[in-house]
Amino acid sequence: MASIILDKISLRYHETLMASAGDLAEKVYHETVKEGGYILVVERSIPKADDKFCLVGGRPFKEIVLEASKKAKCIIAVEACASFGGIPKATPSQGIGVGEVGKGKPIINLPLCPVHPEHLIGTILYILTKGKLPELDDHKRPIMFFGELVHDKCSRREHFDQWNFLKDWNDPGQREWCLFEKGCKGPMAYSDCPVRKWNHGTNWCIGCGAPLTGCSEPGFYGEMSPIYSASLPSEVFKG
Ligand code: SF4
Ligand code: SF4
């Protein structure tokens, strides 16, 4: 990953990764924005209730995003917050996704919480090598990463089909059972987490016993809440 950032991508501005700081860093930002033609990657939501909920260097974040998006080739919104508002959408700041303010610009949403690093690098490399945006779904997510229902690829699906729903976390016999009754939103979430997994394929949320939160979907967090309760009684699947 480091060699891609250092050798393949010209990373012009990033608060923590760039070598420069202060006035020099700001100079690079303004030069880049003036030049245009770049891929703008935005992280975090934009407060709808009041600009004051997010100020960067005293300036409203929304103003900076609008300024930086003007001459951008396209925008990539990373993680659930920048894509659809995420957790801040359910708070007094009423966060919204970047696509709602950057209208008119081609936008790619890469939700999940956090963004999957391979989704980000894969999307940037796709644009650079193919010269076009990847195919997107109705929520502007790349189909190559978000085209399949998590539930259809889940390692616990066999238990779902046999109505083995985990009820007691303390029962070792139920350890691998389906997490639907514990709030798993896998039947309504699209992502390649079950096959790609995280940390170089080490594990994923359901693999380590955490019900899927639905962080790939526009309704996350508010519409997926409560996270640890089933949205429907499991009996509805029993025919
Ligand atoms: S409900 Fe969740 S844990 Fe159960 S099979 Fe579907 S995705 Fe897997
Ligand atoms: S497994 Fe589910 S909750 Fe975990 S990151 Fe993927 S989509 Fe989000």
PDB file of C-alpha atoms and ligand atoms in Angstrom:
ATOM      1  CA  MET A   1       0.000   0.000   0.000  1.00  0.00           C
ATOM      2  CA  ALA A   2       2.802   2.418   0.920  1.00  0.00           C
ATOM      3  CA  SER A   3       4.519   1.954  -2.453  1.00  0.00           C
ATOM      4  CA  ILE A   4       1.260   2.798  -4.248  1.00  0.00           C
ATOM      5  CA  ILE A   5       0.965   6.046  -2.314  1.00  0.00           C
ATOM      6  CA  LEU A   6       4.638   6.920  -2.703  1.00  0.00           C
ATOM      7  CA  ASP A   7       5.349   5.707  -6.244  1.00  0.00           C
ATOM      8  CA  LYS A   8       2.112   5.577  -8.231  1.00  0.00           C
ATOM      9  CA  ILE A   9      -0.132   8.348  -6.927  1.00  0.00           C
ATOM     10  CA  SER A  10       0.727  12.019  -6.778  1.00  0.00           C
ATOM     11  CA  LEU A  11      -0.763  12.824  -3.378  1.00  0.00           C
ATOM     12  CA  ARG A  12      -0.893  16.600  -3.449  1.00  0.00           C
ATOM     13  CA  TYR A  13      -2.593  17.387  -0.177  1.00  0.00           C
ATOM     14  CA  HIS A  14      -3.338  15.332   2.916  1.00  0.00           C
ATOM     15  CA  GLU A  15      -3.129  16.823   6.402  1.00  0.00           C
ATOM     16  CA  THR A  16      -1.322  13.899   8.003  1.00  0.00           C
ATOM     17  CA  LEU A  17       0.526  12.207   5.136  1.00  0.00           C
ATOM     18  CA  MET A  18       2.049  15.201   3.344  1.00  0.00           C
ATOM     19  CA  ALA A  19       5.586  16.193   4.300  1.00  0.00           C
ATOM     20  CA  SER A  20       4.934  19.924   4.472  1.00  0.00           C
ATOM     21  CA  ALA A  21       2.889  21.778   7.071  1.00  0.00           C
ATOM     22  CA  GLY A  22       1.533  25.242   7.803  1.00  0.00           C
ATOM     23  CA  ASP A  23       1.788  27.938   5.115  1.00  0.00           C
ATOM     24  CA  LEU A  24       3.700  25.666   2.746  1.00  0.00           C
ATOM     25  CA  ALA A  25       0.966  23.018   2.916  1.00  0.00           C
ATOM     26  CA  GLU A  26      -1.722  25.654   2.350  1.00  0.00           C
ATOM     27  CA  LYS A  27       0.232  26.953  -0.661  1.00  0.00           C
ATOM     28  CA  VAL A  28       0.203  23.459  -2.190  1.00  0.00           C
ATOM     29  CA  TYR A  29      -3.549  23.228  -1.553  1.00  0.00           C
ATOM     30  CA  HIS A  30      -4.298  26.538  -3.300  1.00  0.00           C
ATOM     31  CA  GLU A  31      -1.988  25.756  -6.228  1.00  0.00           C
ATOM     32  CA  THR A  32      -3.629  22.364  -6.705  1.00  0.00           C
ATOM     33  CA  VAL A  33      -7.154  23.776  -6.521  1.00  0.00           C
ATOM     34  CA  LYS A  34      -6.217  26.440  -9.085  1.00  0.00           C
ATOM     35  CA  GLU A  35      -4.661  23.883 -11.418  1.00  0.00           C
ATOM     36  CA  GLY A  36      -7.617  21.436 -11.319  1.00  0.00           C
ATOM     37  CA  GLY A  37      -7.946  18.009 -12.949  1.00  0.00           C
ATOM     38  CA  TYR A  38      -7.398  16.032  -9.734  1.00  0.00           C
ATOM     39  CA  ILE A  39      -9.385  13.352  -7.926  1.00  0.00           C
ATOM     40  CA  LEU A  40     -10.836  14.912  -4.792  1.00  0.00           C
ATOM     41  CA  VAL A  41     -11.117  12.468  -1.894  1.00  0.00           C
ATOM     42  CA  VAL A  42     -13.349  13.675   0.929  1.00  0.00           C
ATOM     43  CA  GLU A  43     -13.725  12.141   4.359  1.00  0.00           C
ATOM     44  CA  ARG A  44     -16.462  12.994   6.898  1.00  0.00           C
ATOM     45  CA  SER A  45     -20.010  14.331   6.521  1.00  0.00           C
ATOM     46  CA  ILE A  46     -21.076  17.928   5.971  1.00  0.00           C
ATOM     47  CA  PRO A  47     -23.269  19.422   8.711  1.00  0.00           C
ATOM     48  CA  LYS A  48     -26.641  20.455   7.344  1.00  0.00           C
ATOM     49  CA  ALA A  49     -27.948  22.063  10.549  1.00  0.00           C
ATOM     50  CA  ASP A  50     -25.216  24.674  10.920  1.00  0.00           C
ATOM     51  CA  ASP A  51     -21.811  25.175   9.271  1.00  0.00           C
ATOM     52  CA  LYS A  52     -20.313  25.774  12.713  1.00  0.00           C
ATOM     53  CA  PHE A  53     -20.506  22.056  13.498  1.00  0.00           C
ATOM     54  CA  CYS A  54     -17.417  21.565  11.309  1.00  0.00           C
ATOM     55  CA  LEU A  55     -14.834  24.279  10.849  1.00  0.00           C
ATOM     56  CA  VAL A  56     -11.345  23.636   9.495  1.00  0.00           C
ATOM     57  CA  GLY A  57      -8.864  26.416  10.173  1.00  0.00           C
ATOM     58  CA  GLY A  58     -11.859  28.639  10.986  1.00  0.00           C
ATOM     59  CA  ARG A  59     -13.545  27.978   7.624  1.00  0.00           C
ATOM     60  CA  PRO A  60     -16.728  25.925   7.185  1.00  0.00           C
ATOM     61  CA  PHE A  61     -15.863  22.471   5.905  1.00  0.00           C
ATOM     62  CA  LYS A  62     -18.689  22.769   3.366  1.00  0.00           C
ATOM     63  CA  GLU A  63     -17.067  25.896   1.874  1.00  0.00           C
ATOM     64  CA  ILE A  64     -13.735  24.088   1.485  1.00  0.00           C
ATOM     65  CA  VAL A  65     -15.392  21.071  -0.157  1.00  0.00           C
ATOM     66  CA  LEU A  66     -17.234  23.305  -2.623  1.00  0.00           C
ATOM     67  CA  GLU A  67     -14.049  25.219  -3.420  1.00  0.00           C
ATOM     68  CA  ALA A  68     -11.974  22.063  -3.881  1.00  0.00           C
ATOM     69  CA  SER A  69     -14.635  20.314  -5.954  1.00  0.00           C
ATOM     70  CA  LYS A  70     -14.983  23.088  -8.561  1.00  0.00           C
ATOM     71  CA  LYS A  71     -12.071  21.979 -10.743  1.00  0.00           C
ATOM     72  CA  ALA A  72     -11.888  18.366  -9.585  1.00  0.00           C
ATOM     73  CA  LYS A  73     -12.172  15.628 -12.212  1.00  0.00           C
ATOM     74  CA  CYS A  74     -14.381  13.669  -9.838  1.00  0.00           C
ATOM     75  CA  ILE A  75     -15.074  13.262  -6.131  1.00  0.00           C
ATOM     76  CA  ILE A  76     -14.611  10.134  -4.060  1.00  0.00           C
ATOM     77  CA  ALA A  77     -16.559  10.200  -0.789  1.00  0.00           C
ATOM     78  CA  VAL A  78     -14.895   7.856   1.682  1.00  0.00           C
ATOM     79  CA  GLU A  79     -16.644   6.051   4.488  1.00  0.00           C
ATOM     80  CA  ALA A  80     -20.299   6.053   5.514  1.00  0.00           C
ATOM     81  CA  CYS A  81     -20.268   9.667   6.759  1.00  0.00           C
ATOM     82  CA  ALA A  82     -18.989  11.307   3.576  1.00  0.00           C
ATOM     83  CA  SER A  83     -21.125   8.997   1.438  1.00  0.00           C
ATOM     84  CA  PHE A  84     -24.532   9.340   3.089  1.00  0.00           C
ATOM     85  CA  GLY A  85     -24.152  11.241   6.370  1.00  0.00           C
ATOM     86  CA  GLY A  86     -23.425   8.160   8.507  1.00  0.00           C
ATOM     87  CA  ILE A  87     -23.530   8.525  12.285  1.00  0.00           C
ATOM     88  CA  PRO A  88     -23.566  12.383  12.195  1.00  0.00           C
ATOM     89  CA  LYS A  89     -26.805  12.169  10.173  1.00  0.00           C
ATOM     90  CA  ALA A  90     -28.456  10.881  13.365  1.00  0.00           C
ATOM     91  CA  THR A  91     -27.031  13.714  15.509  1.00  0.00           C
ATOM     92  CA  PRO A  92     -27.997  17.410  15.914  1.00  0.00           C
ATOM     93  CA  SER A  93     -25.462  18.346  13.203  1.00  0.00           C
ATOM     94  CA  GLN A  94     -27.666  16.448  10.681  1.00  0.00           C
ATOM     95  CA  GLY A  95     -24.689  15.388   8.589  1.00  0.00           C
ATOM     96  CA  ILE A  96     -25.210  14.848   4.881  1.00  0.00           C
ATOM     97  CA  GLY A  97     -23.099  13.161   2.226  1.00  0.00           C
ATOM     98  CA  VAL A  98     -20.727  15.089  -0.022  1.00  0.00           C
ATOM     99  CA  GLY A  99     -22.876  14.260  -3.049  1.00  0.00           C
ATOM    100  CA  GLU A 100     -25.639  16.462  -1.662  1.00  0.00           C
ATOM    101  CA  VAL A 101     -23.504  19.599  -1.835  1.00  0.00           C
ATOM    102  CA  GLY A 102     -21.173  18.733  -4.709  1.00  0.00           C
ATOM    103  CA  LYS A 103     -24.044  18.307  -7.167  1.00  0.00           C
ATOM    104  CA  GLY A 104     -23.075  18.287 -10.820  1.00  0.00           C
ATOM    105  CA  LYS A 105     -19.702  16.613 -10.265  1.00  0.00           C
ATOM    106  CA  PRO A 106     -19.181  12.903 -10.920  1.00  0.00           C
ATOM    107  CA  ILE A 107     -19.136  11.282  -7.486  1.00  0.00           C
ATOM    108  CA  ILE A 108     -18.254   7.837  -6.215  1.00  0.00           C
ATOM    109  CA  ASN A 109     -19.422   6.766  -2.776  1.00  0.00           C
ATOM    110  CA  LEU A 110     -17.241   4.335  -0.855  1.00  0.00           C
ATOM    111  CA  PRO A 111     -19.180   3.707   2.350  1.00  0.00           C
ATOM    112  CA  LEU A 112     -18.431   1.268   5.208  1.00  0.00           C
ATOM    113  CA  CYS A 113     -17.216   2.398   8.574  1.00  0.00           C
ATOM    114  CA  PRO A 114     -14.301   2.869   8.075  1.00  0.00           C
ATOM    115  CA  VAL A 115     -13.745   2.826   4.313  1.00  0.00           C
ATOM    116  CA  HIS A 116     -12.000  -0.325   3.130  1.00  0.00           C
ATOM    117  CA  PRO A 117      -8.474   0.711   2.050  1.00  0.00           C
ATOM    118  CA  GLU A 118      -8.591  -1.668  -0.922  1.00  0.00           C
ATOM    119  CA  HIS A 119     -11.839  -0.056  -2.107  1.00  0.00           C
ATOM    120  CA  LEU A 120     -10.174   3.361  -2.072  1.00  0.00           C
ATOM    121  CA  ILE A 121      -6.940   2.323  -3.749  1.00  0.00           C
ATOM    122  CA  GLY A 122      -8.817   0.067  -6.180  1.00  0.00           C
ATOM    123  CA  THR A 123     -11.132   2.904  -7.210  1.00  0.00           C
ATOM    124  CA  ILE A 124      -8.313   5.412  -7.692  1.00  0.00           C
ATOM    125  CA  LEU A 125      -6.259   2.929  -9.707  1.00  0.00           C
ATOM    126  CA  TYR A 126      -9.308   2.047 -11.818  1.00  0.00           C
ATOM    127  CA  ILE A 127      -9.833   5.707 -12.737  1.00  0.00           C
ATOM    128  CA  LEU A 128      -6.129   6.247 -13.469  1.00  0.00           C
ATOM    129  CA  THR A 129      -5.683   3.126 -15.576  1.00  0.00           C
ATOM    130  CA  LYS A 130      -9.050   3.024 -17.392  1.00  0.00           C
ATOM    131  CA  GLY A 131      -9.565   6.781 -17.710  1.00  0.00           C
ATOM    132  CA  LYS A 132     -13.187   6.506 -16.571  1.00  0.00           C
ATOM    133  CA  LEU A 133     -15.260   5.913 -13.460  1.00  0.00           C
ATOM    134  CA  PRO A 134     -16.107   2.335 -12.483  1.00  0.00           C
ATOM    135  CA  GLU A 135     -19.679   1.169 -13.016  1.00  0.00           C
ATOM    136  CA  LEU A 136     -21.835   2.457 -10.157  1.00  0.00           C
ATOM    137  CA  ASP A 137     -25.099   1.332  -8.552  1.00  0.00           C
ATOM    138  CA  ASP A 138     -28.087   3.560  -7.704  1.00  0.00           C
ATOM    139  CA  HIS A 139     -26.289   4.849  -4.611  1.00  0.00           C
ATOM    140  CA  LYS A 140     -23.135   5.699  -6.628  1.00  0.00           C
ATOM    141  CA  ARG A 141     -21.195   2.800  -5.137  1.00  0.00           C
ATOM    142  CA  PRO A 142     -18.846   0.784  -7.410  1.00  0.00           C
ATOM    143  CA  ILE A 143     -20.641  -2.417  -8.354  1.00  0.00           C
ATOM    144  CA  MET A 144     -17.310  -4.262  -8.290  1.00  0.00           C
ATOM    145  CA  PHE A 145     -17.248  -3.752  -4.487  1.00  0.00           C
ATOM    146  CA  PHE A 146     -20.910  -3.348  -3.540  1.00  0.00           C
ATOM    147  CA  GLY A 147     -22.739  -5.527  -6.051  1.00  0.00           C
ATOM    148  CA  GLU A 148     -23.629  -8.438  -3.783  1.00  0.00           C
ATOM    149  CA  LEU A 149     -25.791  -8.857  -0.722  1.00  0.00           C
ATOM    150  CA  VAL A 150     -23.686  -9.660   2.359  1.00  0.00           C
ATOM    151  CA  HIS A 151     -26.300 -12.191   3.477  1.00  0.00           C
ATOM    152  CA  ASP A 152     -25.782 -14.246   0.281  1.00  0.00           C
ATOM    153  CA  LYS A 153     -22.048 -14.732   0.948  1.00  0.00           C
ATOM    154  CA  CYS A 154     -22.101 -14.947   4.739  1.00  0.00           C
ATOM    155  CA  SER A 155     -20.302 -17.838   6.431  1.00  0.00           C
ATOM    156  CA  ARG A 156     -23.286 -18.144   8.841  1.00  0.00           C
ATOM    157  CA  ARG A 157     -25.904 -18.373   6.071  1.00  0.00           C
ATOM    158  CA  GLU A 158     -26.297 -22.125   6.502  1.00  0.00           C
ATOM    159  CA  HIS A 159     -27.448 -21.501  10.081  1.00  0.00           C
ATOM    160  CA  PHE A 160     -29.871 -18.809   8.928  1.00  0.00           C
ATOM    161  CA  ASP A 161     -31.393 -21.269   6.471  1.00  0.00           C
ATOM    162  CA  GLN A 162     -31.742 -23.837   9.282  1.00  0.00           C
ATOM    163  CA  TRP A 163     -33.242 -21.176  11.621  1.00  0.00           C
ATOM    164  CA  ASN A 164     -30.341 -21.488  14.026  1.00  0.00           C
ATOM    165  CA  PHE A 165     -30.436 -17.946  15.405  1.00  0.00           C
ATOM    166  CA  LEU A 166     -27.928 -17.126  18.142  1.00  0.00           C
ATOM    167  CA  LYS A 167     -29.803 -16.187  21.311  1.00  0.00           C
ATOM    168  CA  ASP A 168     -27.272 -16.747  24.086  1.00  0.00           C
ATOM    169  CA  TRP A 169     -23.748 -15.333  23.674  1.00  0.00           C
ATOM    170  CA  ASN A 170     -22.595 -17.556  26.553  1.00  0.00           C
ATOM    171  CA  ASP A 171     -23.579 -20.821  24.888  1.00  0.00           C
ATOM    172  CA  PRO A 172     -20.516 -22.219  23.013  1.00  0.00           C
ATOM    173  CA  GLY A 173     -22.883 -24.377  20.952  1.00  0.00           C
ATOM    174  CA  GLN A 174     -24.432 -21.249  19.399  1.00  0.00           C
ATOM    175  CA  ARG A 175     -21.119 -19.495  18.699  1.00  0.00           C
ATOM    176  CA  GLU A 176     -21.221 -19.859  14.910  1.00  0.00           C
ATOM    177  CA  TRP A 177     -24.994 -19.406  14.529  1.00  0.00           C
ATOM    178  CA  CYS A 178     -26.713 -16.671  12.575  1.00  0.00           C
ATOM    179  CA  LEU A 179     -26.662 -13.223  14.237  1.00  0.00           C
ATOM    180  CA  PHE A 180     -29.993 -11.994  12.869  1.00  0.00           C
ATOM    181  CA  GLU A 181     -31.698 -11.912  16.286  1.00  0.00           C
ATOM    182  CA  LYS A 182     -28.711  -9.976  17.620  1.00  0.00           C
ATOM    183  CA  GLY A 183     -29.382  -7.215  15.098  1.00  0.00           C
ATOM    184  CA  CYS A 184     -27.441  -8.336  12.007  1.00  0.00           C
ATOM    185  CA  LYS A 185     -28.461  -6.204   9.003  1.00  0.00           C
ATOM    186  CA  GLY A 186     -26.773  -8.516   6.471  1.00  0.00           C
ATOM    187  CA  PRO A 187     -30.052  -9.248   4.622  1.00  0.00           C
ATOM    188  CA  MET A 188     -30.283  -5.562   3.641  1.00  0.00           C
ATOM    189  CA  ALA A 189     -26.625  -4.616   3.143  1.00  0.00           C
ATOM    190  CA  TYR A 190     -24.472  -4.766   0.027  1.00  0.00           C
ATOM    191  CA  SER A 191     -20.676  -5.095   0.216  1.00  0.00           C
ATOM    192  CA  ASP A 192     -17.896  -7.574  -0.446  1.00  0.00           C
ATOM    193  CA  CYS A 193     -16.873  -7.782   3.239  1.00  0.00           C
ATOM    194  CA  PRO A 194     -17.597 -11.546   3.475  1.00  0.00           C
ATOM    195  CA  VAL A 195     -15.062 -12.324   0.739  1.00  0.00           C
ATOM    196  CA  ARG A 196     -12.577  -9.433   0.951  1.00  0.00           C
ATOM    197  CA  LYS A 197     -12.583  -9.252   4.756  1.00  0.00           C
ATOM    198  CA  TRP A 198     -10.294  -6.759   6.568  1.00  0.00           C
ATOM    199  CA  ASN A 199      -6.628  -6.430   7.499  1.00  0.00           C
ATOM    200  CA  HIS A 200      -5.368  -8.395   4.490  1.00  0.00           C
ATOM    201  CA  GLY A 201      -8.174 -10.928   4.682  1.00  0.00           C
ATOM    202  CA  THR A 202      -7.756 -11.692   8.389  1.00  0.00           C
ATOM    203  CA  ASN A 203     -11.372 -11.458   9.501  1.00  0.00           C
ATOM    204  CA  TRP A 204     -14.564  -9.418   9.220  1.00  0.00           C
ATOM    205  CA  CYS A 205     -17.317  -8.212  11.555  1.00  0.00           C
ATOM    206  CA  ILE A 206     -19.566 -11.278  11.400  1.00  0.00           C
ATOM    207  CA  GLY A 207     -16.529 -13.582  11.418  1.00  0.00           C
ATOM    208  CA  CYS A 208     -15.538 -12.263  14.833  1.00  0.00           C
ATOM    209  CA  GLY A 209     -19.080 -12.344  16.207  1.00  0.00           C
ATOM    210  CA  ALA A 210     -20.283  -8.777  15.619  1.00  0.00           C
ATOM    211  CA  PRO A 211     -23.705  -8.339  13.998  1.00  0.00           C
ATOM    212  CA  LEU A 212     -23.414  -6.413  10.746  1.00  0.00           C
ATOM    213  CA  THR A 213     -24.409  -2.773  11.279  1.00  0.00           C
ATOM    214  CA  GLY A 214     -25.423  -1.988   7.696  1.00  0.00           C
ATOM    215  CA  CYS A 215     -22.709   0.658   7.376  1.00  0.00           C
ATOM    216  CA  SER A 216     -22.697   0.221   3.582  1.00  0.00           C
ATOM    217  CA  GLU A 217     -26.251   1.564   3.248  1.00  0.00           C
ATOM    218  CA  PRO A 218     -27.669   5.118   2.969  1.00  0.00           C
ATOM    219  CA  GLY A 219     -29.921   4.441   6.003  1.00  0.00           C
ATOM    220  CA  PHE A 220     -26.977   3.844   8.340  1.00  0.00           C
ATOM    221  CA  TYR A 221     -26.998   4.792  11.287  1.00  0.00           C
ATOM    222  CA  GLY A 222     -30.489   6.034  12.111  1.00  0.00           C
ATOM    223  CA  GLU A 223     -32.536   3.584  10.036  1.00  0.00           C
ATOM    224  CA  MET A 224     -30.369   0.638  11.122  1.00  0.00           C
ATOM    225  CA  SER A 225     -30.820   1.456  14.785  1.00  0.00           C
ATOM    226  CA  PRO A 226     -31.074  -0.223  17.240  1.00  0.00           C
ATOM    227  CA  ILE A 227     -27.944  -1.954  16.027  1.00  0.00           C
ATOM    228  CA  TYR A 228     -28.145  -4.893  18.422  1.00  0.00           C
ATOM    229  CA  SER A 229     -31.823  -5.814  17.985  1.00  0.00           C
ATOM    230  CA  ALA A 230     -33.487  -7.632  15.104  1.00  0.00           C
ATOM    231  CA  SER A 231     -35.487  -5.375  12.773  1.00  0.00           C
ATOM    232  CA  LEU A 232     -37.988  -8.216  12.213  1.00  0.00           C
ATOM    233  CA  PRO A 233     -38.827 -11.277  14.307  1.00  0.00           C
ATOM    234  CA  SER A 234     -36.852 -14.250  12.942  1.00  0.00           C
ATOM    235  CA  GLU A 235     -40.149 -16.176  12.798  1.00  0.00           C
ATOM    236  CA  VAL A 236     -40.979 -14.363   9.528  1.00  0.00           C
ATOM    237  CA  PHE A 237     -38.285 -16.488   7.842  1.00  0.00           C
ATOM    238  CA  LYS A 238     -39.770 -19.739   9.062  1.00  0.00           C
ATOM    239  CA  GLY A 239     -42.312 -19.966   6.253  1.00  0.00           C
TER     240      GLY A 239
HETATM  241  S1  SF4 B   1     -28.464 -12.500   9.040  1.00  0.00           S
HETATM  242 FE1  SF4 B   1     -26.330 -11.824   9.229  1.00  0.00          FE
HETATM  243  S2  SF4 B   1     -25.246 -13.479  10.321  1.00  0.00           S
HETATM  244 FE2  SF4 B   1     -27.201 -14.298   9.567  1.00  0.00          FE
HETATM  245  S3  SF4 B   1     -26.648 -15.210   7.593  1.00  0.00           S
HETATM  246 FE3  SF4 B   1     -27.415 -13.144   7.172  1.00  0.00          FE
HETATM  247  S4  SF4 B   1     -25.562 -11.884   7.120  1.00  0.00           S
HETATM  248 FE4  SF4 B   1     -24.999 -13.805   8.122  1.00  0.00          FE
HETATM  249  S1  SF4 B   2     -19.176  -6.469   7.673  1.00  0.00           S
HETATM  250 FE1  SF4 B   2     -20.958  -5.101   7.693  1.00  0.00          FE
HETATM  251  S2  SF4 B   2     -20.735  -3.827   9.502  1.00  0.00           S
HETATM  252 FE2  SF4 B   2     -18.749  -4.757   9.044  1.00  0.00          FE
HETATM  253  S3  SF4 B   2     -17.718  -3.252   7.750  1.00  0.00           S
HETATM  254 FE3  SF4 B   2     -18.722  -4.707   6.373  1.00  0.00          FE
HETATM  255  S4  SF4 B   2     -20.719  -3.751   5.932  1.00  0.00           S
HETATM  256 FE4  SF4 B   2     -19.906  -2.700   7.760  1.00  0.00          FE
END
